[in-house]
């Protein structure tokens, strides 16, 4: 009976560590995606020449407008990632939402900076996966990852 209880406790501890690792991974990835989106927003606001201009694109917008959108999304992503480091439930839900918005924004701005948009879409997809694969009861025991 003791061996079964010890094996169950080890399995529960391993699941908790796995959940903590995935949440920390999502927090770091969201922080990186946010900082990169802030940089992209600043580039679009300050220097429109960096981006490709495509004619006849359905979602054609002013690059300065796109810059502000990316800047705001990046700043919100950085703030949410700080909440993820504290293992907050609100931050997990908000992280999925902001990563989804980052995917949409990068899809709509795909012709202006295609390779980078695809990279950011992939980053955000990993963030959503990492935040959704962890069950709420797996991450509730370890509250903070900041040491």
Coordinates of C-alpha atoms in Angstrom, one line a residue:
X1 CA 0.0 0.0 0.0
X2 CA 2.9 2.4 0.8
X3 CA 4.5 1.8 -2.6
X4 CA 1.2 2.7 -4.4
X5 CA 0.8 5.8 -2.3
X6 CA 4.5 6.9 -3.0
X7 CA 4.1 6.2 -6.7
X8 CA 0.9 8.3 -6.7
X9 CA 2.6 11.1 -4.8
X10 CA 5.5 11.1 -7.2
X11 CA 3.2 11.1 -10.2
X12 CA 1.3 14.1 -8.7
X13 CA 4.6 15.9 -8.1
X14 CA 5.8 15.3 -11.6
X15 CA 2.5 16.6 -13.0
X16 CA 2.8 19.7 -10.9
X17 CA 6.4 20.4 -12.1
X18 CA 5.3 19.8 -15.7
X19 CA 2.4 22.3 -15.2
X20 CA 4.8 24.8 -13.6
X21 CA 7.3 24.4 -16.4
X22 CA 4.7 24.9 -19.1
X23 CA 3.3 28.0 -17.4
X24 CA 6.8 29.4 -17.0
X25 CA 7.5 28.6 -20.7
X26 CA 4.3 30.5 -21.7
X27 CA 5.3 33.4 -19.5
X28 CA 8.7 33.7 -21.1
X29 CA 7.4 33.3 -24.6
X30 CA 4.7 35.9 -24.0
X31 CA 7.3 38.3 -22.6
X32 CA 9.4 37.8 -25.7
X33 CA 6.5 38.1 -28.0
X34 CA 5.4 41.3 -26.2
X35 CA 8.8 42.9 -26.4
X36 CA 9.2 42.0 -30.1
X37 CA 5.7 43.4 -30.8
X38 CA 6.6 46.6 -29.0
X39 CA 9.8 46.9 -31.1
X40 CA 7.7 46.2 -34.3
X41 CA 5.2 48.9 -33.2
X42 CA 7.9 51.4 -32.7
X43 CA 9.5 50.6 -36.1
X44 CA 6.1 51.1 -37.8
X45 CA 5.4 54.4 -36.0
X46 CA 8.9 55.8 -36.5
X47 CA 10.0 54.4 -39.8
X48 CA 7.5 53.3 -42.4
X49 CA 10.3 52.4 -44.9
X50 CA 11.2 49.2 -43.0
X51 CA 7.9 47.5 -44.1
X52 CA 6.9 46.2 -47.5
X53 CA 3.9 47.9 -49.1
X54 CA 1.6 45.6 -50.9
X55 CA -1.1 46.8 -53.3
X56 CA -4.5 45.2 -53.6
X57 CA -4.5 43.6 -50.1
X58 CA -7.9 43.3 -48.6
X59 CA -6.8 44.5 -45.2
X60 CA -4.9 47.6 -46.3
X61 CA -4.3 50.0 -43.4
X62 CA -2.0 52.8 -42.5
X63 CA 1.3 51.5 -41.1
X64 CA 1.3 54.0 -38.3
X65 CA -2.0 52.6 -37.2
X66 CA -0.6 49.1 -37.3
X67 CA 2.3 50.3 -35.3
X68 CA 0.1 51.6 -32.5
X69 CA -1.9 48.3 -32.5
X70 CA 1.3 46.3 -32.2
X71 CA 2.7 48.6 -29.6
X72 CA -0.4 48.3 -27.4
X73 CA -0.7 44.6 -27.9
X74 CA 3.0 44.2 -27.0
X75 CA 2.7 46.3 -23.8
X76 CA -0.4 44.3 -22.7
X77 CA 1.4 41.0 -23.4
X78 CA 4.3 42.0 -21.2
X79 CA 2.0 43.0 -18.4
X80 CA 0.1 39.7 -18.6
X81 CA 3.4 37.7 -18.7
X82 CA 4.3 39.2 -15.4
X83 CA 1.0 37.8 -14.0
X84 CA 1.9 34.4 -15.5
X85 CA 5.1 34.4 -13.5
X86 CA 2.9 34.6 -10.4
X87 CA 0.7 31.7 -11.7
X88 CA -2.4 33.8 -11.7
X89 CA -5.5 32.2 -13.2
X90 CA -6.6 35.5 -14.6
X91 CA -3.2 35.8 -16.4
X92 CA -3.7 32.3 -18.0
X93 CA -7.0 33.3 -19.4
X94 CA -5.8 36.8 -20.5
X95 CA -2.6 35.2 -21.9
X96 CA -4.7 33.0 -24.2
X97 CA -6.8 36.0 -25.2
X98 CA -3.8 38.4 -25.9
X99 CA -2.0 35.6 -27.8
X100 CA -5.1 35.1 -29.9
X101 CA -5.2 38.9 -30.6
X102 CA -1.5 38.9 -31.5
X103 CA -2.2 36.1 -34.0
X104 CA -5.1 38.0 -35.6
X105 CA -3.0 41.3 -35.8
X106 CA -0.1 39.5 -37.3
X107 CA -2.3 37.7 -39.8
X108 CA -3.9 41.0 -40.9
X109 CA -0.4 42.7 -41.2
X110 CA 1.1 39.7 -43.0
X111 CA 1.9 41.5 -46.3
X112 CA 3.7 44.3 -44.6
X113 CA 6.3 42.1 -42.8
X114 CA 5.5 38.5 -43.9
X115 CA 8.3 36.4 -42.3
X116 CA 8.2 38.2 -39.0
X117 CA 4.4 37.9 -39.0
X118 CA 4.6 34.1 -39.4
X119 CA 7.2 33.9 -36.6
X120 CA 5.0 35.8 -34.3
X121 CA 2.0 33.7 -35.2
X122 CA 4.0 30.6 -34.3
X123 CA 5.2 32.1 -31.0
X124 CA 1.6 32.9 -30.1
X125 CA 0.4 29.4 -31.0
X126 CA 3.0 27.9 -28.7
X127 CA 1.8 30.3 -25.9
X128 CA -1.8 29.3 -26.4
X129 CA -0.8 25.6 -26.4
X130 CA 1.3 25.9 -23.2
X131 CA -1.5 27.8 -21.4
X132 CA -4.3 25.5 -22.5
X133 CA -2.6 22.2 -21.9
X134 CA -2.2 22.8 -18.2
X135 CA -5.3 22.0 -16.1
X136 CA -6.3 24.4 -13.4
X137 CA -5.7 21.9 -10.6
X138 CA -2.2 21.1 -11.9
X139 CA -0.9 24.6 -11.5
X140 CA -2.8 25.6 -8.3
X141 CA -0.2 24.1 -5.9
X142 CA 2.9 26.0 -7.1
X143 CA 2.0 29.7 -6.9
X144 CA 5.1 31.6 -7.9
X145 CA 8.0 30.9 -10.3
X146 CA 10.1 33.9 -9.5
X147 CA 12.2 32.3 -6.8

